[in-house]
XYZ file of C-alpha atoms in Angstrom:
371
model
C 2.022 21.136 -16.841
C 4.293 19.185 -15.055
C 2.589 15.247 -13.837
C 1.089 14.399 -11.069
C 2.833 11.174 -12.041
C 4.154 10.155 -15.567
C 2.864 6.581 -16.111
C 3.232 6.922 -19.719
C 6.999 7.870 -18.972
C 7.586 5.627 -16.393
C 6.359 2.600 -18.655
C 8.953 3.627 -21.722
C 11.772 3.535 -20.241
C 10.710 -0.584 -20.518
C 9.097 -0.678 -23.624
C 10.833 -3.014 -25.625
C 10.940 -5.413 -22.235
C 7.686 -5.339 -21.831
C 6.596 -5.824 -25.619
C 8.551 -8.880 -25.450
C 7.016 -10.146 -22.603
C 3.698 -9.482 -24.032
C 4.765 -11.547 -26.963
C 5.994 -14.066 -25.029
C 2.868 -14.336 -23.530
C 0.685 -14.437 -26.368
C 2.579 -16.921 -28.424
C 2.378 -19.210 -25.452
C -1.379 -19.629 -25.374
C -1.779 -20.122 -22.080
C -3.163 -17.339 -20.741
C -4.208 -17.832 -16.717
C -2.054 -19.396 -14.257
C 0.494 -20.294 -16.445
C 4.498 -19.684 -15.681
C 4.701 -16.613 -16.110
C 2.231 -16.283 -12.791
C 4.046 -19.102 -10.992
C 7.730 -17.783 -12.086
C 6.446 -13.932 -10.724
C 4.785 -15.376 -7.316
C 8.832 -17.286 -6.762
C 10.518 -13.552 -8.015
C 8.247 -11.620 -5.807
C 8.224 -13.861 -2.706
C 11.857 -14.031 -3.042
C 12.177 -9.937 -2.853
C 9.680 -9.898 0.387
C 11.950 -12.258 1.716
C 8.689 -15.214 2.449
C 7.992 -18.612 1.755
C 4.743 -18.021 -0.842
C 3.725 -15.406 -2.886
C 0.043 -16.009 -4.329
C -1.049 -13.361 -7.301
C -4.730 -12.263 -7.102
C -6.986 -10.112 -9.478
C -5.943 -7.169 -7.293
C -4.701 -5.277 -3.666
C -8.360 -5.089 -2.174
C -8.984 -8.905 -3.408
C -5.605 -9.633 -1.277
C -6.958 -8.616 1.702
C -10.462 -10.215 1.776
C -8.885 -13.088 0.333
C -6.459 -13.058 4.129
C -9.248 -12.336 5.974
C -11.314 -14.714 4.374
C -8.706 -17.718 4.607
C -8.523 -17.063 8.561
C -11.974 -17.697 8.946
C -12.183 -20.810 6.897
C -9.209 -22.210 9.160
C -10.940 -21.032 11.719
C -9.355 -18.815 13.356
C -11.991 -15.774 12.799
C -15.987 -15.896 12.789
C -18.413 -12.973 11.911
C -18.481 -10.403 14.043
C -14.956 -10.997 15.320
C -12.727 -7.578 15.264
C -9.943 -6.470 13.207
C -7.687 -3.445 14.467
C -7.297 -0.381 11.404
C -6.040 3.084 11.242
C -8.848 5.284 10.694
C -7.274 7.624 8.366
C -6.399 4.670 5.434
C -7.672 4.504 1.779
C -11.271 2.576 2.152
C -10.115 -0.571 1.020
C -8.527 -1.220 3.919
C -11.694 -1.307 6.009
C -13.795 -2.762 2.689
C -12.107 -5.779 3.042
C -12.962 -6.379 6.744
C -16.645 -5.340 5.775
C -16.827 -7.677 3.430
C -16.101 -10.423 5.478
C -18.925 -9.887 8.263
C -15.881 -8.311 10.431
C -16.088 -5.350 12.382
C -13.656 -2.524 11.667
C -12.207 -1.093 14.766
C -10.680 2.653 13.735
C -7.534 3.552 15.283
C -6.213 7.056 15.189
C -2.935 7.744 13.610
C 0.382 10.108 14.784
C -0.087 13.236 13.506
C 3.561 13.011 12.379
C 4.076 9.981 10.052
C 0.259 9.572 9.179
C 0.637 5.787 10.317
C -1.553 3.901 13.067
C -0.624 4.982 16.833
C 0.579 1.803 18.635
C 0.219 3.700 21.684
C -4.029 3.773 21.052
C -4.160 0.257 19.737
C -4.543 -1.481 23.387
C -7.357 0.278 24.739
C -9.620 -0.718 21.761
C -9.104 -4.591 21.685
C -11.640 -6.436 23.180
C -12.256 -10.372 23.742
C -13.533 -10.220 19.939
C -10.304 -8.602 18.489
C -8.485 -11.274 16.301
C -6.380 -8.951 14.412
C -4.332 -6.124 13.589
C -4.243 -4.298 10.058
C -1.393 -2.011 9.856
C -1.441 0.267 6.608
C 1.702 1.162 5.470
C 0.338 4.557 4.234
C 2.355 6.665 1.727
C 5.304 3.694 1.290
C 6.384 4.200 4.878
C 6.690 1.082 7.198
C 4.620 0.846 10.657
C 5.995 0.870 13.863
C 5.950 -3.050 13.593
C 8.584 -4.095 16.490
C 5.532 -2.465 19.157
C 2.407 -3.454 16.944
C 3.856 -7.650 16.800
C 4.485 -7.080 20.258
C 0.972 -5.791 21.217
C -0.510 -8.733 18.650
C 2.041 -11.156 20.535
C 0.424 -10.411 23.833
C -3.113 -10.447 22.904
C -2.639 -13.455 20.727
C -3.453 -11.819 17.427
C -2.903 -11.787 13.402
C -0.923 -9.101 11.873
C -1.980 -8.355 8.520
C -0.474 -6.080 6.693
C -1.809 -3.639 4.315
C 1.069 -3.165 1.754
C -0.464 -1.699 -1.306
C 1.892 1.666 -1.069
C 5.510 -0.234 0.518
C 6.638 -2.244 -2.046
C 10.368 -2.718 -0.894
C 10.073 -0.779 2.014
C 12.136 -2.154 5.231
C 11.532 -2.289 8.811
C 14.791 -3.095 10.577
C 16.082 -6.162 8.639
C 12.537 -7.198 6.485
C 10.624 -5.430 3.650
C 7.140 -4.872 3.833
C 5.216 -8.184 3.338
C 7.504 -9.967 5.723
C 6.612 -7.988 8.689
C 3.489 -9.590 10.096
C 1.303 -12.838 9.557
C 0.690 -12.098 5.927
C 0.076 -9.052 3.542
C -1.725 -8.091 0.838
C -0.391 -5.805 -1.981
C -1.715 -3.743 -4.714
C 0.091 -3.715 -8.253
C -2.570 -1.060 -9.377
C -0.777 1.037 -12.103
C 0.244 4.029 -10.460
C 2.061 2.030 -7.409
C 6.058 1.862 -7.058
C 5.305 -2.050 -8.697
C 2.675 -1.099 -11.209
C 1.272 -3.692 -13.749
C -0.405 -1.958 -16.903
C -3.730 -2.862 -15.713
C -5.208 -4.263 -11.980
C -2.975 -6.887 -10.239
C -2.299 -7.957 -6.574
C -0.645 -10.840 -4.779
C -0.953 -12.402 -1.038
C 2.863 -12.820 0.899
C 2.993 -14.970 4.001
C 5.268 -17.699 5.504
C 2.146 -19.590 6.747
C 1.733 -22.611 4.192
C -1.452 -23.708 5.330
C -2.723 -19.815 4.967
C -1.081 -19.690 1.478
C -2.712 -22.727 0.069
C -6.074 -21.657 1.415
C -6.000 -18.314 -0.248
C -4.406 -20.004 -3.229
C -8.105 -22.098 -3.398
C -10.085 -19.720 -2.568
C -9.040 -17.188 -5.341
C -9.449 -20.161 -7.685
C -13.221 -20.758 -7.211
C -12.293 -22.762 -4.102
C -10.515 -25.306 -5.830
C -7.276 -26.986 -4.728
C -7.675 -29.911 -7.487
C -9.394 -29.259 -10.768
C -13.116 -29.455 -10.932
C -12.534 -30.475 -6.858
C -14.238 -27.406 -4.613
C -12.834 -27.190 -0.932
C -14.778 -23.675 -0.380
C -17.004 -21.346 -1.402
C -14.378 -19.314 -3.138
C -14.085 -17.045 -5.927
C -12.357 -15.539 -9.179
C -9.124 -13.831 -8.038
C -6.134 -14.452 -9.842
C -3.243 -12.640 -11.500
C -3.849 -13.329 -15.341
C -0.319 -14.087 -17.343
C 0.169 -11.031 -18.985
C -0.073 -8.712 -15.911
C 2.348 -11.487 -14.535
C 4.299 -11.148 -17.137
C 4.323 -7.030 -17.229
C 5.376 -7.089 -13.698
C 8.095 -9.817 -13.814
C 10.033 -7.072 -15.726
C 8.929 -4.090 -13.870
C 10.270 -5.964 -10.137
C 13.770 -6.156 -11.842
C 13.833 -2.307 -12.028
C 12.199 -1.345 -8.694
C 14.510 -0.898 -6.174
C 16.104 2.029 -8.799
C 12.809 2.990 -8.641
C 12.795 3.510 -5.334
C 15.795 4.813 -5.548
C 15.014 8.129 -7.939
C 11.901 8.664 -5.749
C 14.303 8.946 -2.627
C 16.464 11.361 -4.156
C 13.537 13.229 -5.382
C 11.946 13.146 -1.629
C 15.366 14.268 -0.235
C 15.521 17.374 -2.507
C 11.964 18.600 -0.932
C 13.056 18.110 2.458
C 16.098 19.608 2.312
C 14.653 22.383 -0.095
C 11.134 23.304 1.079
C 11.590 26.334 2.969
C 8.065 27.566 3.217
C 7.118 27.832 7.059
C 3.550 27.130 5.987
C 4.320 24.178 4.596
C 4.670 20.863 6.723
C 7.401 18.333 4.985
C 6.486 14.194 6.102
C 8.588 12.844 8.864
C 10.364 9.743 8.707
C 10.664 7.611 12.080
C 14.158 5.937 12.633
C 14.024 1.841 12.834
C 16.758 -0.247 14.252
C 19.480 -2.018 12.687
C 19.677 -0.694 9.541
C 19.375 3.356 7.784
C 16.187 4.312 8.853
C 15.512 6.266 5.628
C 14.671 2.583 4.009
C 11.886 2.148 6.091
C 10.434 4.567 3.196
C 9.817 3.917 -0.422
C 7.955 7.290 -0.851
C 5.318 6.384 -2.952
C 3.543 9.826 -2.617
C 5.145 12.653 -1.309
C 2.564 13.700 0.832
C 3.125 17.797 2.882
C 0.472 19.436 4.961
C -1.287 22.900 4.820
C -3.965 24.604 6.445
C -4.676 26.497 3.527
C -4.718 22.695 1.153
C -7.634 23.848 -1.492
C -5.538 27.927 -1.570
C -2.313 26.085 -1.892
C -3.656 23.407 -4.738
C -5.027 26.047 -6.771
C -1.932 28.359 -6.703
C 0.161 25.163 -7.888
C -2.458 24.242 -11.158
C -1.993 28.129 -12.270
C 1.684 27.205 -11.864
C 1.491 24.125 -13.873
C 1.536 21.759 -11.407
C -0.486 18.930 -11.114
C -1.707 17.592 -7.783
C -3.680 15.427 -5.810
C -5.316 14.698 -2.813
C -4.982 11.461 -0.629
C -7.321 11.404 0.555
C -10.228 14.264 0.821
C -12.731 12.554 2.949
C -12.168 10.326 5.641
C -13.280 6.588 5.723
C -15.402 7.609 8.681
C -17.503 10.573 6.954
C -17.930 8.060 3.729
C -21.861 7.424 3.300
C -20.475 3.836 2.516
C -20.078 3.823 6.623
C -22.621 6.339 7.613
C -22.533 4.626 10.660
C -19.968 6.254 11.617
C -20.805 9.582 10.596
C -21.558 10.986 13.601
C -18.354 9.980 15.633
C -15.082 11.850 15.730
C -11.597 11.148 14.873
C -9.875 14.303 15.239
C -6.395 13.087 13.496
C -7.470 11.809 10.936
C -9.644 14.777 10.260
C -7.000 17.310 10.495
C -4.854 14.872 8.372
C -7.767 14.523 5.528
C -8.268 18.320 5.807
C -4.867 19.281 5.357
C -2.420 16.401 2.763
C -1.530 17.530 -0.273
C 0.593 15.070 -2.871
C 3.035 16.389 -4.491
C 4.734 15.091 -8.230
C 7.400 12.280 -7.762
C 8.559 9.824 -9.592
C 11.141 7.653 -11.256
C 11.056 9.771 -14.492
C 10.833 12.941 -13.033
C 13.336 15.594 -14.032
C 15.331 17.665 -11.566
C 14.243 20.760 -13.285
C 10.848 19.720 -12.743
C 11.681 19.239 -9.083
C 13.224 22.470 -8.788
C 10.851 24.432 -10.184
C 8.353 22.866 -7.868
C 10.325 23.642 -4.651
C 10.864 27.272 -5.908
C 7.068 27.596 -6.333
C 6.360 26.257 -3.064
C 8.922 28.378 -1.605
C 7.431 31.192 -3.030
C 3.801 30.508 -2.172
């Protein structure tokens, strides 16, 4: 059976890097926010190109812990709105939820599977405060027309980038694009740590010291309690794990590129529809794409799955049901969002990683081809 995705693999090829930085760790004894956090919040902010980098417990933590900071500056209040593509991974909309926000679901192009700037206008009202662009599948937003929108309306960009690690719009990566942005270091991500991880990026200081508290039981100052806050924070050995892992990601962007080239230029079935990449300016426009799934489109999804597990491939399905049929939001489950329908009805994922052979990739494309 050839992997959905290899993690086992992927994680050997580092091995002996990452049992010395477990050892490392563990003869240190210091064990939470220590320097191996502090050293991996400079490394990271430093490849997103911002100011601060602040590791939290993991990517839907980084989020609420955004949202969450805004309204202690004040800048948000329950019941204010926040701007999100309706077809996103729940934890996107969780983390507005959580925060006595209202989600506001925005349709997506049918093309790239990202949030339609062209739809976001005519759904902000005088309670919108913010924007929540998910960089779905490792592929940037449109951001030059969403900061513009957010410019004219006087709103936050936040960025959802739990599947762009080192993805680029124009000249920035992901996590430099907006106001701030929240990532996921879950295991299976382009930057995966061997257990739950996430970090906050943002040029804002007074944003980044607020989350900073917050995730620390509200305290600035030891045993000193600005806010209400919680237990969110990136614990030294996933710090650690991941320090290593960053030096090695942009080839691992790299392999999944060349992987996600082959299908393109392979996949011949008619009944098969390959992702689309839209161009950006000033720079290749195939950057604006990490590719953390390789995600193609079939009427006949649950046929096609099937046909690929008797051919020993593995697959999977991001994602079946859409955040507005969830009975987490059965409030919604009566309204319609066509797009993101289709789109839930229809994405397949297919293998792809930084370990992945090209005779596994071949034999894929054949079997699609032949399907």
């Amino acid at each position: 059976m050839i992997p959905f995705l290899d993690l086992k693999g992927i994680n050997a090829q580092y091995r002996a890097e990452l049992i010395e930085a477990c050892t490392k760790v563990i003869d240190s004894g210091w064990y939470i926010q220590g320097n191996e956090c502090k050293e991996f919040e400079k490394e990271f902010a430093e490849y997103c190109g911002t100011k601060y980098a602040i590791g939290v417990a993991n990517g839907l933590d980084a989020l609420i812990l955004i949202l969450r900071a805004y309204k202690e500056l004040g800048i948000m209040k329950d019941g204010d709105e926040v701007i999100v593509p309706s077809n996103t991974y729940i934890a996107s909309i969780l983390a507005i939820s959580q925060n006595n926000l209202v989600p506001v679901l925005v349709e997506p192009d049918i093309n790239t599977y990202l949030i339609d700037p062209n739809k976001i206008e005519e759904k902000i009202t005088s309670k919108t405060k913010a924007i929540l662009p998910v960089h779905l599948y490792g592929q940037t937003c449109e951001m030059d027309k969403i900061n513009e929108i957010a410019k004219k309306y006087n709103l936050k960009v936040i960025e959802d980038s739990a599947q762009s690690h080192g993805a680029y719009f124009g000249e920035k990566r992901s996590g430099n694009l907006g106001d701030a942005s929240g990532f996921s270091f879950y295991p299976g991500k382009n930057l995966g740590a061997l257990g739950d991880g996430g970090a906050v990026t943002t040029n804002d200081e007074e944003l980044a010291n607020a989350i900073k508290a917050l995730g620390n039981y509200g305290s600035h100052k030891k045993y000193e309690n600005l806010y209400k806050g919680i237990n969110s924070r990136l614990d030294e050995m996933q710090a650690a794990l991941l320090r290593v892992k960053l030096r090695y990601l942009d080839e691992e962007i790299q392999k999944r590129r060349e992987i996600a080239s082959y299908y393109i230029e392979n996949i011949k079935n008619p009944n098969i529809i390959l992702p689309i990449q839209h161009p950006t300016s000033n720079i290749q426009h195939y950057k604006n794409h990490v590719w953390h799934l390789f995600v193609i489109r079939t009427q006949n999804r649950d046929e096609l799955q099937n046909y690929l597990h008797v051919e020993g491939i593995q697959t999977l399905i991001h994602y079946p049901i859409p955040p507005h049929k969830q009975m987490a939001y059965k409030e919604w489950n009566n309204e319609s969002y066509l797009i993101s329908e289709q789109i839930h009805n229809e994405v397949l994922s297919l293998p792809i990683s930084g370990v992945q052979s090209l005779e596994d990739t071949m034999k894929i494309v054949k079997v699609l081809n032949d399907y």
